[in-house]
Coordinates of C-alpha atoms in Angstrom, one line a residue:
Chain A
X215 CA -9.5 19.7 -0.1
X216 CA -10.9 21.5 3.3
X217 CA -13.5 18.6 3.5
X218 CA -11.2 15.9 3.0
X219 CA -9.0 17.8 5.4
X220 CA -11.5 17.9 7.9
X221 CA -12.8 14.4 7.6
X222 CA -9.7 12.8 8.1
X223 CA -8.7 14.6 11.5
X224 CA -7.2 11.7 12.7
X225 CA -5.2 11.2 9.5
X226 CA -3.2 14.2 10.2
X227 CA -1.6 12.1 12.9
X228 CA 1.3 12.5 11.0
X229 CA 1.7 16.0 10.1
X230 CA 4.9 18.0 10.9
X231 CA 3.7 21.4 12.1
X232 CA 0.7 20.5 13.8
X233 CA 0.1 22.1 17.0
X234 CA -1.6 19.2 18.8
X235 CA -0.3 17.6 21.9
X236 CA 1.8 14.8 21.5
X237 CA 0.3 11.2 22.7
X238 CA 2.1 8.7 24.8
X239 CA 4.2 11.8 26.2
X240 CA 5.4 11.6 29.7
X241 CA 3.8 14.9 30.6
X242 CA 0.7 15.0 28.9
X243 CA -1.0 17.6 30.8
X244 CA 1.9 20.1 29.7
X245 CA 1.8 18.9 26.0
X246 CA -2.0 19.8 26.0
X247 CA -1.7 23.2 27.2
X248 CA 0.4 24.1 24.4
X249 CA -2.3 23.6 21.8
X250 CA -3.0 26.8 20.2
X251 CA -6.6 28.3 20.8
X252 CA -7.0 28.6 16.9
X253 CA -5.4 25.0 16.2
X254 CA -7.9 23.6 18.9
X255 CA -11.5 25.4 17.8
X256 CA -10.7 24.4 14.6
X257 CA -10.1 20.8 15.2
X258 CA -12.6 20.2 17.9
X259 CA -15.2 21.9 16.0
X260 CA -15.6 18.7 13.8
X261 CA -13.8 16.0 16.1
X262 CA -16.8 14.4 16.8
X263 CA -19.3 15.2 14.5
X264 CA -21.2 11.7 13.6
X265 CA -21.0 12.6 9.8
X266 CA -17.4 13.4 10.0
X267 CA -16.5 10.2 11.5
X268 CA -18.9 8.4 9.2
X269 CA -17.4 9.9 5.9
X270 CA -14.0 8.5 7.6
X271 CA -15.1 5.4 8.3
X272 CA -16.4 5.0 4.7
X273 CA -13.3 6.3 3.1
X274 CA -11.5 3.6 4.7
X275 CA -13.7 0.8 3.5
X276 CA -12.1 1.3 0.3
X277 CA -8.4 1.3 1.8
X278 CA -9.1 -2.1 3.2
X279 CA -10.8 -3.3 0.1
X280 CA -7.8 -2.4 -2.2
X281 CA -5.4 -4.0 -0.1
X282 CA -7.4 -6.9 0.1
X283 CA -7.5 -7.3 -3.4
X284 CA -3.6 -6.8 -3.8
X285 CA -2.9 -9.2 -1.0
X286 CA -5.2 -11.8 -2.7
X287 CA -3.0 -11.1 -5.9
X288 CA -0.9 -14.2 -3.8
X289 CA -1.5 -17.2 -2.4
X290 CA -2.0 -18.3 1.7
X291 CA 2.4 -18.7 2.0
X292 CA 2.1 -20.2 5.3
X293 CA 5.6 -19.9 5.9
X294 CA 5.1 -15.9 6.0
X295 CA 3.4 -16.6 9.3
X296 CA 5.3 -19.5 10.9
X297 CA 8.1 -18.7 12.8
X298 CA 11.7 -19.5 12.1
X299 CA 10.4 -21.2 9.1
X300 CA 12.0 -18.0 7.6
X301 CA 15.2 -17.0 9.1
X302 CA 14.7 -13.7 10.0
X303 CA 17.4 -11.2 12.4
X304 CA 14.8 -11.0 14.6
X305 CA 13.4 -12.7 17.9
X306 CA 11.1 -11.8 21.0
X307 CA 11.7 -11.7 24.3
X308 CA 10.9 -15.0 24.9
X309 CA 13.8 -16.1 22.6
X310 CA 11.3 -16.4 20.0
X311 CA 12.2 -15.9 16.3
X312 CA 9.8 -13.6 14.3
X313 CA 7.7 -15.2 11.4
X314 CA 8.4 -12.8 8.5
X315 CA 5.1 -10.8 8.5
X316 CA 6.6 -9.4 12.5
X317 CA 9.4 -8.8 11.3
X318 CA 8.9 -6.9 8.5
X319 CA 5.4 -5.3 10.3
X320 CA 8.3 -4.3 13.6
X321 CA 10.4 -3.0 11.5
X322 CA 7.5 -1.3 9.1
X323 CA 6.7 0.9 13.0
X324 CA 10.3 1.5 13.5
X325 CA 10.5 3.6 10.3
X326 CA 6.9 4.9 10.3
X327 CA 7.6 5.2 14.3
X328 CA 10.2 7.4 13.7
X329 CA 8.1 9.7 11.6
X330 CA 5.4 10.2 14.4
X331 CA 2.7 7.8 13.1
X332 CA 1.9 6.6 16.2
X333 CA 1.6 9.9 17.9
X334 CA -1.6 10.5 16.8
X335 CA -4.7 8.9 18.6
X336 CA -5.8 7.3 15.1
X337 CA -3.2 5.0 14.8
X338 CA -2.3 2.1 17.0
X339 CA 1.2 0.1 16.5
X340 CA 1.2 -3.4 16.7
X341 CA 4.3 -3.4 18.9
X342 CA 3.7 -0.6 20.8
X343 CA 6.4 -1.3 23.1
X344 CA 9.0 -1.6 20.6
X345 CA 8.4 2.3 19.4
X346 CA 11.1 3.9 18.6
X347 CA 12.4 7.5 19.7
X348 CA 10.7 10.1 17.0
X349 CA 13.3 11.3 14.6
X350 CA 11.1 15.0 13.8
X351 CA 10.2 16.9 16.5
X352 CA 6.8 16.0 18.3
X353 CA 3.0 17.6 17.3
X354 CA 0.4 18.1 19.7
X355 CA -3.0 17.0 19.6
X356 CA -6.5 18.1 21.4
X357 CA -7.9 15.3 23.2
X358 CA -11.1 14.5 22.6
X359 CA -11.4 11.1 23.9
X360 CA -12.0 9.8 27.6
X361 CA -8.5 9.6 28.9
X362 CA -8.9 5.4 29.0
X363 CA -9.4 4.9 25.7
X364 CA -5.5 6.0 25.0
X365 CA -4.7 2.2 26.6
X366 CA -6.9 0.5 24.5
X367 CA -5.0 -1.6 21.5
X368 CA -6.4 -5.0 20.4
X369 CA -4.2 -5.1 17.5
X370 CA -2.8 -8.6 19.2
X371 CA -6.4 -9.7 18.5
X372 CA -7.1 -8.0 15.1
X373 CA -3.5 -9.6 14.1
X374 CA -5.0 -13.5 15.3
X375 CA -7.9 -12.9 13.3
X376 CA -6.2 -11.6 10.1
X377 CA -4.4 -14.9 10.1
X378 CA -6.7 -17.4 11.5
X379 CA -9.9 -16.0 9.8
X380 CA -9.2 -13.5 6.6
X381 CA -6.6 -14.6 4.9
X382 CA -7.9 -18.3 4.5
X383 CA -10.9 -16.4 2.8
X384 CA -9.1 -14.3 1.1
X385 CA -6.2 -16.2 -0.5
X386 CA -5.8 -18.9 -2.6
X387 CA -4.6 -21.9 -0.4
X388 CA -0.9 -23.0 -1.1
X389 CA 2.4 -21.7 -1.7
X390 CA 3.7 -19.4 -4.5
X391 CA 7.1 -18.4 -2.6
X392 CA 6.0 -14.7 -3.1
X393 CA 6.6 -14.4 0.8
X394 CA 8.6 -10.8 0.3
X395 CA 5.4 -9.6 -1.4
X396 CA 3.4 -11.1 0.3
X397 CA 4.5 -9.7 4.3
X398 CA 4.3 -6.5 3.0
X399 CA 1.3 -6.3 1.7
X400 CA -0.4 -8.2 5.1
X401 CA 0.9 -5.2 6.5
X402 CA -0.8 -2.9 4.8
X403 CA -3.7 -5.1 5.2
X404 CA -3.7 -4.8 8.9
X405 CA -2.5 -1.3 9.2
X406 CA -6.3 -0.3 7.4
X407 CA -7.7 -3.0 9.1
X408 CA -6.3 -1.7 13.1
X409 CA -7.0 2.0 12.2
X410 CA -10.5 1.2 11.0
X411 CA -11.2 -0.8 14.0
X412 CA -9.8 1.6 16.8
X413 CA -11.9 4.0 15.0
X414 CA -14.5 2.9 17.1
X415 CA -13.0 4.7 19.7
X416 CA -14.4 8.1 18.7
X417 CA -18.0 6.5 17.1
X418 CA -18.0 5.3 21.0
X419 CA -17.3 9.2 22.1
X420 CA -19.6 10.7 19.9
X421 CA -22.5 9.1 21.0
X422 CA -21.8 9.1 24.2
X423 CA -21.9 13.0 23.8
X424 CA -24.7 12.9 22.4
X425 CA -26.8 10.8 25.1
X426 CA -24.2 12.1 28.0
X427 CA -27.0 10.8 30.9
X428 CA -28.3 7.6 29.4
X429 CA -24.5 6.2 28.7
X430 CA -23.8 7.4 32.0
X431 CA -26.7 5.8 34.2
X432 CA -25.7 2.9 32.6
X433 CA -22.2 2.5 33.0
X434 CA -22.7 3.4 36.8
X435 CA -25.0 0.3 36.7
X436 CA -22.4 -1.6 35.0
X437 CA -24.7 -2.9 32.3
X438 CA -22.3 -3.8 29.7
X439 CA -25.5 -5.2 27.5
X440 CA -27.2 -2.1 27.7
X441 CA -24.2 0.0 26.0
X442 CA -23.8 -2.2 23.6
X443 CA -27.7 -2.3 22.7
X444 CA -27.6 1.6 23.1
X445 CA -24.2 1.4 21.0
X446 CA -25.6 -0.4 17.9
X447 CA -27.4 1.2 15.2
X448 CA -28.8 -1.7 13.4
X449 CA -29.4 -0.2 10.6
X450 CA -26.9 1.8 9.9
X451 CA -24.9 -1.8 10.1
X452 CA -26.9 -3.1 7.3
X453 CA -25.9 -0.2 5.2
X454 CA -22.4 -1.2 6.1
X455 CA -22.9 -4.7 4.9
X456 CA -24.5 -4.3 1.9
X457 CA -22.4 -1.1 0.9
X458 CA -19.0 -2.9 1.8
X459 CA -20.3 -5.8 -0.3
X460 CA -21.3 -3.7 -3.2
X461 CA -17.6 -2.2 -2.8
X462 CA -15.9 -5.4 -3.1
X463 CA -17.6 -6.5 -6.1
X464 CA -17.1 -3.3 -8.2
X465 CA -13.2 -2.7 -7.0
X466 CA -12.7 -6.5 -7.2
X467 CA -13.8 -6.8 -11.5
X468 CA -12.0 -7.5 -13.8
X469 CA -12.3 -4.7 -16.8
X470 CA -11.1 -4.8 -19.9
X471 CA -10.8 -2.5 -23.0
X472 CA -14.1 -3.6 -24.3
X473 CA -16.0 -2.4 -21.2
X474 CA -16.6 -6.1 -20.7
X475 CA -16.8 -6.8 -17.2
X476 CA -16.3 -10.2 -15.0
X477 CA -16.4 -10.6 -11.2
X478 CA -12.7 -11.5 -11.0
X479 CA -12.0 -14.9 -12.3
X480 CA -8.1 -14.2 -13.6
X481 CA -8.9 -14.8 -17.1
X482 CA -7.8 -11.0 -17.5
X483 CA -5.0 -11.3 -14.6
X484 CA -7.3 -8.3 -13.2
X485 CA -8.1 -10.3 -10.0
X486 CA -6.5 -13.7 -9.0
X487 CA -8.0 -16.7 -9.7
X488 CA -10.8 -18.0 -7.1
X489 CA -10.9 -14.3 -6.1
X490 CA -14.2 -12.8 -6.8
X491 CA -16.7 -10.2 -5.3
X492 CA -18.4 -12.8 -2.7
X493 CA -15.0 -13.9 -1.2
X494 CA -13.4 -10.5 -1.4
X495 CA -16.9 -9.7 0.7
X496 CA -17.0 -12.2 3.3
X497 CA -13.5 -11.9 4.0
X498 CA -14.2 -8.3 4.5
X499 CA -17.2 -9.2 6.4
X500 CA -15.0 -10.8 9.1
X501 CA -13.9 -7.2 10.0
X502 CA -17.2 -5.8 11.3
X503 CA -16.9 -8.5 14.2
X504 CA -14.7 -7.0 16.2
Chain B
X459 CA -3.4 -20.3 -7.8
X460 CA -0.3 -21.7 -10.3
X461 CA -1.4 -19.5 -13.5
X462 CA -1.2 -16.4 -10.5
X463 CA 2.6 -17.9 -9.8
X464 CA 3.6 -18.4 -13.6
X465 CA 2.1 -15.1 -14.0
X466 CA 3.9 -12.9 -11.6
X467 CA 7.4 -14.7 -12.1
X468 CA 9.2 -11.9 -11.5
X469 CA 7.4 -10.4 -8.3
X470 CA 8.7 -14.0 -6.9
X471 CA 11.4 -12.3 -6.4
X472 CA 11.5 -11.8 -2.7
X473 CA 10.7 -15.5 -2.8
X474 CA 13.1 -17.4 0.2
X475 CA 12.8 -20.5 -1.1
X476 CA 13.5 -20.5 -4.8
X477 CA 16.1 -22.0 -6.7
X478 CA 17.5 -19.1 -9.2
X479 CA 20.4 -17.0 -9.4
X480 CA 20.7 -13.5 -7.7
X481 CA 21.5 -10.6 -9.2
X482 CA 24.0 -7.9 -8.5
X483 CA 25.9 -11.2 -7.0
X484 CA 29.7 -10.7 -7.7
X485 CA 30.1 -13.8 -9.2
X486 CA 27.0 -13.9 -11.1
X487 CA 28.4 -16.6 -13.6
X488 CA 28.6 -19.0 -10.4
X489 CA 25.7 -17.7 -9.0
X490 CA 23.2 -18.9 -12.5
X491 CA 25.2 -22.5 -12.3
X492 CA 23.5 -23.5 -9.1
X493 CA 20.1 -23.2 -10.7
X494 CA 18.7 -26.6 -10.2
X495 CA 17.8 -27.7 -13.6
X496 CA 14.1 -28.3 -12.8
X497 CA 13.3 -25.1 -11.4
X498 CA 14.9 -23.3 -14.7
X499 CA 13.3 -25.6 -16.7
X500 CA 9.7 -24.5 -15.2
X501 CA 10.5 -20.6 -15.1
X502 CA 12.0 -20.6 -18.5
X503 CA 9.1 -21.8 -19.9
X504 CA 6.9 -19.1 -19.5
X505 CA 9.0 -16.3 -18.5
X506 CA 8.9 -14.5 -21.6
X507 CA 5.5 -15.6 -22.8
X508 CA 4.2 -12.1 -24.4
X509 CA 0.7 -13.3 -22.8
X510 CA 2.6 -14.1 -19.6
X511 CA 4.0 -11.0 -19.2
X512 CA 1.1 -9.0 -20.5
X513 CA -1.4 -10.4 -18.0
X514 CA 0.8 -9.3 -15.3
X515 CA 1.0 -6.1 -17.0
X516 CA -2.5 -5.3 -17.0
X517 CA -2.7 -7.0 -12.7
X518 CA 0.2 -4.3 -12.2
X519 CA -3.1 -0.9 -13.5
X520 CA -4.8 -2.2 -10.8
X521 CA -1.8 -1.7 -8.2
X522 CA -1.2 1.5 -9.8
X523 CA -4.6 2.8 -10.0
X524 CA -5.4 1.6 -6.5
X525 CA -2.2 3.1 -5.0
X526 CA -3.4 6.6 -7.0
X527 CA -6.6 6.5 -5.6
X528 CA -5.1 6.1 -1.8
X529 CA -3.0 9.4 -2.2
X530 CA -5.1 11.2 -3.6
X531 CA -7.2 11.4 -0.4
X532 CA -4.6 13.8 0.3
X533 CA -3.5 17.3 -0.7
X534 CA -0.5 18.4 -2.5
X535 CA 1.7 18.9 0.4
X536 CA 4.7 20.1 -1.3
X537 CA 7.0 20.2 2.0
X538 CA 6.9 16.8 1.7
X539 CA 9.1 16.7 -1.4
X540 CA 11.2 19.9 -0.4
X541 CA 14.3 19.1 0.9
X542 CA 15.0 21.0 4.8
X543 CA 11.2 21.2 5.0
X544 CA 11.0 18.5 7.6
X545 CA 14.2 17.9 9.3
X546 CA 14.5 14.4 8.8
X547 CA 17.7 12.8 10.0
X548 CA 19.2 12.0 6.7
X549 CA 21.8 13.9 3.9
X550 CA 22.8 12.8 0.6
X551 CA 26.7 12.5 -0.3
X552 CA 26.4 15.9 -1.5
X553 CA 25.3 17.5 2.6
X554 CA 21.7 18.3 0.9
X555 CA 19.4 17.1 3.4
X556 CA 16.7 14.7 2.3
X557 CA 12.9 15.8 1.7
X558 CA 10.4 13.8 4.2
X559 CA 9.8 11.6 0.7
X560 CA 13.4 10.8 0.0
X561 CA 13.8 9.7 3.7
X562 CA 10.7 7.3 3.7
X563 CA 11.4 5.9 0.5
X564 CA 15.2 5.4 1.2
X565 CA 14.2 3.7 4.8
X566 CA 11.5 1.5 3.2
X567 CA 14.5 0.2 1.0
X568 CA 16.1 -0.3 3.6
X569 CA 14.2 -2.6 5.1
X570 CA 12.9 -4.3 1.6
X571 CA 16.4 -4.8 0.7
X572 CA 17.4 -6.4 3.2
X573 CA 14.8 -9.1 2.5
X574 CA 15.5 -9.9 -0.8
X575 CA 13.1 -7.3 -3.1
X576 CA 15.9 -6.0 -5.0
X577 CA 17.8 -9.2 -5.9
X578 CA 14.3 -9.7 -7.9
X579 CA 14.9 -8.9 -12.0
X580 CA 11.8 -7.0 -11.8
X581 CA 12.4 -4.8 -8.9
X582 CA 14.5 -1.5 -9.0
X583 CA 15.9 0.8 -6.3
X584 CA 15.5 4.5 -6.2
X585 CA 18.8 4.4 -4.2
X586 CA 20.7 1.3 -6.1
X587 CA 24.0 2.8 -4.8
X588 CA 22.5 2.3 -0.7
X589 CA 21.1 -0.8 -0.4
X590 CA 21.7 -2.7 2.9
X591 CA 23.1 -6.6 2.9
X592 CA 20.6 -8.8 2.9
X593 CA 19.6 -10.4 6.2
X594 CA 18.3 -13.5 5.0
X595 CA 20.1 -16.2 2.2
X596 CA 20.4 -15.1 -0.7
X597 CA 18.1 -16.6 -3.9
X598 CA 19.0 -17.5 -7.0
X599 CA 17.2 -16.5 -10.7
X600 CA 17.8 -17.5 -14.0
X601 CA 18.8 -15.0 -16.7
X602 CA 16.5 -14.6 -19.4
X603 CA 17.2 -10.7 -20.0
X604 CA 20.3 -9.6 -21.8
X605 CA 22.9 -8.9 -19.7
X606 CA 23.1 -5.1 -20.6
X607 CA 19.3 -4.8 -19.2
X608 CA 20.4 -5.1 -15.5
X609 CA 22.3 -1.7 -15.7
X610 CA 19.1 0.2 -16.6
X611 CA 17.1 1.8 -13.8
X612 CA 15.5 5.3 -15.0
X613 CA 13.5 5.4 -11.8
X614 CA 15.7 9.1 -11.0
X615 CA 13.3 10.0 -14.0
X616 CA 10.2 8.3 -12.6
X617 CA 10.5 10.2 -9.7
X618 CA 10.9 13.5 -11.2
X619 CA 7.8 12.6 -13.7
X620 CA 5.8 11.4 -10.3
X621 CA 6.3 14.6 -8.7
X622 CA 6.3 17.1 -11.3
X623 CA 3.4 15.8 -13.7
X624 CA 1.7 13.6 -11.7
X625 CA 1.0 14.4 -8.1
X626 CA -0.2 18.2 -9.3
X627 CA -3.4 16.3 -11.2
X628 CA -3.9 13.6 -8.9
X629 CA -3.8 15.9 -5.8
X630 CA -5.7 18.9 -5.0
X631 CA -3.6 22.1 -4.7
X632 CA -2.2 23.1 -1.0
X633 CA -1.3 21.6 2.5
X634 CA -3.7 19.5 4.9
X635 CA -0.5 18.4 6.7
X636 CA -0.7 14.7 6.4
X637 CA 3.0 14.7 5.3
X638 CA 3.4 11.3 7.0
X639 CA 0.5 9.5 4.9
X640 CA 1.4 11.6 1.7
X641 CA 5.0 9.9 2.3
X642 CA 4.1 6.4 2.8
X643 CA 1.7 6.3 -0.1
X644 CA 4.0 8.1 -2.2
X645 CA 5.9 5.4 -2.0
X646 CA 3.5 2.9 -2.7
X647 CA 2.7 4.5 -5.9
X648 CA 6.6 4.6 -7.1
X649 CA 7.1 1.1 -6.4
X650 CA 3.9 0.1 -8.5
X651 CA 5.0 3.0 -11.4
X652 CA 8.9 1.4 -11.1
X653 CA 7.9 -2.2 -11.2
X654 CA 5.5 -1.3 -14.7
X655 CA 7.7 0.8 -16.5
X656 CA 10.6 -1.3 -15.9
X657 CA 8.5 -4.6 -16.6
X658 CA 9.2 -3.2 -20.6
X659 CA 12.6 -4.6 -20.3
X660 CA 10.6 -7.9 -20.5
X661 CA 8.3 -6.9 -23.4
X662 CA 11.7 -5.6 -25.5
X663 CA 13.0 -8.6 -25.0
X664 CA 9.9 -11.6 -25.4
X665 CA 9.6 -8.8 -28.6
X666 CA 13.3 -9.0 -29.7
X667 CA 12.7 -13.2 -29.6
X668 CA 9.8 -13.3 -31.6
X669 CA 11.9 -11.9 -34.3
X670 CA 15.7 -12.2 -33.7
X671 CA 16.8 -11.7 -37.3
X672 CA 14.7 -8.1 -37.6
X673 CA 16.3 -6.4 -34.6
X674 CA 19.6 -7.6 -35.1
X675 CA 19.6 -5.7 -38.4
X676 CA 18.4 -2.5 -36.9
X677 CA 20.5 -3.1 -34.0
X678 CA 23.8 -3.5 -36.5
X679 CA 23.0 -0.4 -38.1
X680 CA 21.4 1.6 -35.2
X681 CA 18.5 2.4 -36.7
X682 CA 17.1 3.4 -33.0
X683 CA 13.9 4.6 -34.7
X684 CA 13.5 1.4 -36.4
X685 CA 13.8 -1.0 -33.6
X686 CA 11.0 1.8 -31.6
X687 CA 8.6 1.4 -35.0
X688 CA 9.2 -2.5 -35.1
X689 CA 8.4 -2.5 -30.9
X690 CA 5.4 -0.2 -30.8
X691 CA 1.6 -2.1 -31.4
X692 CA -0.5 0.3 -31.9
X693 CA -3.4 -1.5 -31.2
X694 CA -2.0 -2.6 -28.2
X695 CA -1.6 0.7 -26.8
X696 CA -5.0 2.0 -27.7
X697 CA -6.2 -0.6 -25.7
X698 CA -4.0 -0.2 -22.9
X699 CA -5.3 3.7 -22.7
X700 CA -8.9 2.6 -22.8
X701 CA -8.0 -0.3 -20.5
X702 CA -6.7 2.2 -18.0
X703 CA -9.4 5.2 -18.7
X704 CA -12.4 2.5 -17.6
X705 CA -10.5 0.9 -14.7
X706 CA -10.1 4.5 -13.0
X707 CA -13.3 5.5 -14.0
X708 CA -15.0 2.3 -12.3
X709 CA -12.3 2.5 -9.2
X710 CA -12.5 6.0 -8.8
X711 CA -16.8 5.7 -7.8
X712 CA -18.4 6.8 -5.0
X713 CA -20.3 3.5 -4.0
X714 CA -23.2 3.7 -1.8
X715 CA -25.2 1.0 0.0
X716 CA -27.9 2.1 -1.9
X717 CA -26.0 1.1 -5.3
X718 CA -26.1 4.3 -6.8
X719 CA -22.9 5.6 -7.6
X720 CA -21.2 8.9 -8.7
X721 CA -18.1 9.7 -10.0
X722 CA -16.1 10.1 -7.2
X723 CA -17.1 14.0 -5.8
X724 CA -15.8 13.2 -2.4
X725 CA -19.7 13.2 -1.2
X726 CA -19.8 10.6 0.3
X727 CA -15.9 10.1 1.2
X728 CA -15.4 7.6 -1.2
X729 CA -12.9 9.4 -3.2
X730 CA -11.8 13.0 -2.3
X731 CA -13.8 16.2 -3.5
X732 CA -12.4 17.0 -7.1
X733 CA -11.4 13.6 -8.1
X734 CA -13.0 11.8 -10.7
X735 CA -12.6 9.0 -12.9
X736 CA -11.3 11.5 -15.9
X737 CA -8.8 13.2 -13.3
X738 CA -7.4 10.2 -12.4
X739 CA -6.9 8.8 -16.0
X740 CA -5.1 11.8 -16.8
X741 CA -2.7 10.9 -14.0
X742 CA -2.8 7.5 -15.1
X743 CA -2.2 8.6 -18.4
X744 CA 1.6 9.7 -17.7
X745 CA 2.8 7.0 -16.3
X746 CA 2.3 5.6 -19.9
X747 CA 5.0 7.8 -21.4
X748 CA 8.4 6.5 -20.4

């Protein structure tokens, strides 16, 4: 399990007896310098090694492609979305009432919260000022990314999109009443989706490490075009479309006993009806845009 | 998606909307009068339809297998199920402190009570005795079990069975420290085992109607092997087994960009190193015991 254990650095976010310095911690600079010299090597070693992050990053894809498939189990429930339309105990600070999927996503962080999820740099609340106090004692964690990236969080966006762009794609359109379901499912939808995403973060590091002097010269000119053309790896983005698209139409089949095997048309309740390999892939699809 | 909706009658319960009577309501004889006619009409219908309830059966593998596959990223982490391992901030009546898994799991029903997912028929608690009120208005179902079925929930068995036969095959031996992931997905998986094992409440009882006059003889003169013979389909469960065998083995893959795909060896991260389609059906193959 070393390999898995390695690849999924970030993962360990949540372990008890780390000895990582804990993010988000008013005195930071302390917190780091209590990182063990073994814990640290070890970690850093593979932190941010391309293949590392790669085998990650691919590892995920099916996360986000199973939970795709079980939200899809249900149909679009717009009432899951709209607020007060469901009368939850819950409102903003504007005096606004939560739709169902914040309430139940809040109060999904204030338990996982609690348990340090979001105290390690892979994971990104979508209330992150809503945290609650930690209810174990805190981990540490090396840093290994440019102090800035700690303050970037575009979950706000990532949540817009979900709504506004997936889930039309990825549901059937209607209402079955399976709101309860369906909530808490979306959030495990967008929790894959936001760690996935942020996940960027340390593709971004790595190659700058890699090129240290060509990144630099060119954020010093403040060519914002010419990262993003240095960024992109064309082709390894074709192998994420086609392999994400090959994903979605194996995991999304429907198989029975026989061996016989359908791109998911319901007829064997394996996948809902409408929901087949090329929606399950363009919804998906949607994801690599931000 | 309608034949979704008929399907998955019972995971409506967290539905806000519906018209049907709640369970574990004290005055549960008031409660299944307010059913408006119409709606227990529709439900009735098809709510113990043996195909009905069998194609929501075989939707429920794919939960399971999917919700397998997710934690078995991970490694064993026993701490995680040893109580005073982690000092979470919970005790049972009895002072024992909970293990990190008991504290997620009772939390998470904590907030899924509240919203309505254990007034559902086909949704059972691992802490029955702790559930919170609910926070939003209360639903209403319409009985179609007999009333004795309500009292049994053998989920204190499922547990033990998750933890003692089926996390050691699923997960590869030792500690990685993701105790927080291992938790939540945990979780996951318990729900979706809970939800199918119980879901044989329905079967007994769609069974018991297709032939009243036969089990009421056995049942008169508790001939408890009997009514088991006159239950089991053979054929059915062969089917089931190969069913489940070819939905971990297709899940389980490695998939590539390149369309060739392996048994999932954890090369290329798409399922953790040492687990494979045959591993995970023997995992899978527990859950079919109770």
């Amino acid at each position: 399990m070393m390999q898995t254990s390695q690849r999924d650095l970030w993962a360990r976010a949540w372990a008890p007896n780390g000895q990582r310095s804990a993010r988000r911690c008013r005195s930071t600079t302390k917190a780091t310098t209590v990182v063990s010299a073994a814990a640290s090597a070890r970690d850093m070693s593979s932190a941010l090694s391309l293949a590392n992050i790669r085998s990650s990053l691919i590892r995920q894809e099916d996360t986000i492609i199973f939970s795709f498939i079980e939200r899809a189990q249900f149909a679009r429930n717009l009432p899951v979305y709209t607020p007060d339309a469901i009368p939850v105990p819950g409102f903003d600070r504007c005096g606004r009432r939560y739709s169902l999927l914040e309430y139940v996503l809040r109060e999904t962080e204030q338990l996982h919260g609690g348990v340090r999820r979001y105290t390690s740099p892979d994971e990104h609340a979508f209330f992150p000022d809503d945290l609650p106090p930690l209810v174990l004692p805190p981990i540490t964690y090396p840093y290994v990314l440019h102090h800035c990236a700690e303050s970037i969080n575009i979950n706000e966006r990532i949540l817009q999109i979900y709504m506004d762009d997936i889930l039309p794609g990825l549901t059937a359109p209607g209402d079955d009443f399976n709101y309860g379901s369906s909530a808490t499912l979306d959030v495990t939808c967008l929790q894959a989706l936001s760690k996935r995403i942020h996940y960027g973060k340390f593709v971004a590091e790595a190659k700058f490490l890699a090129k240290p002097e060509e990144y630099s010269a060119l954020i010093r000119s403040g060519d914002a075009a010419g990262i993003m053309e240095l960024l992109t790896d064309r082709e390894v983005e074709r192998r994420v479309v086609e392999r994400v698209r090959r994903k979605a139409a194996t995991f999304g089949q429907d198989i029975t006993e026989n061996g016989a095997v359908s791109a998911g048309t319901g007829a064997n309740g394996g996948t809902p009806e409408g929901m087949n390999g090329d929606r399950l892939s363009t919804a998906i699809g949607k994801w690599e845009a931000p």
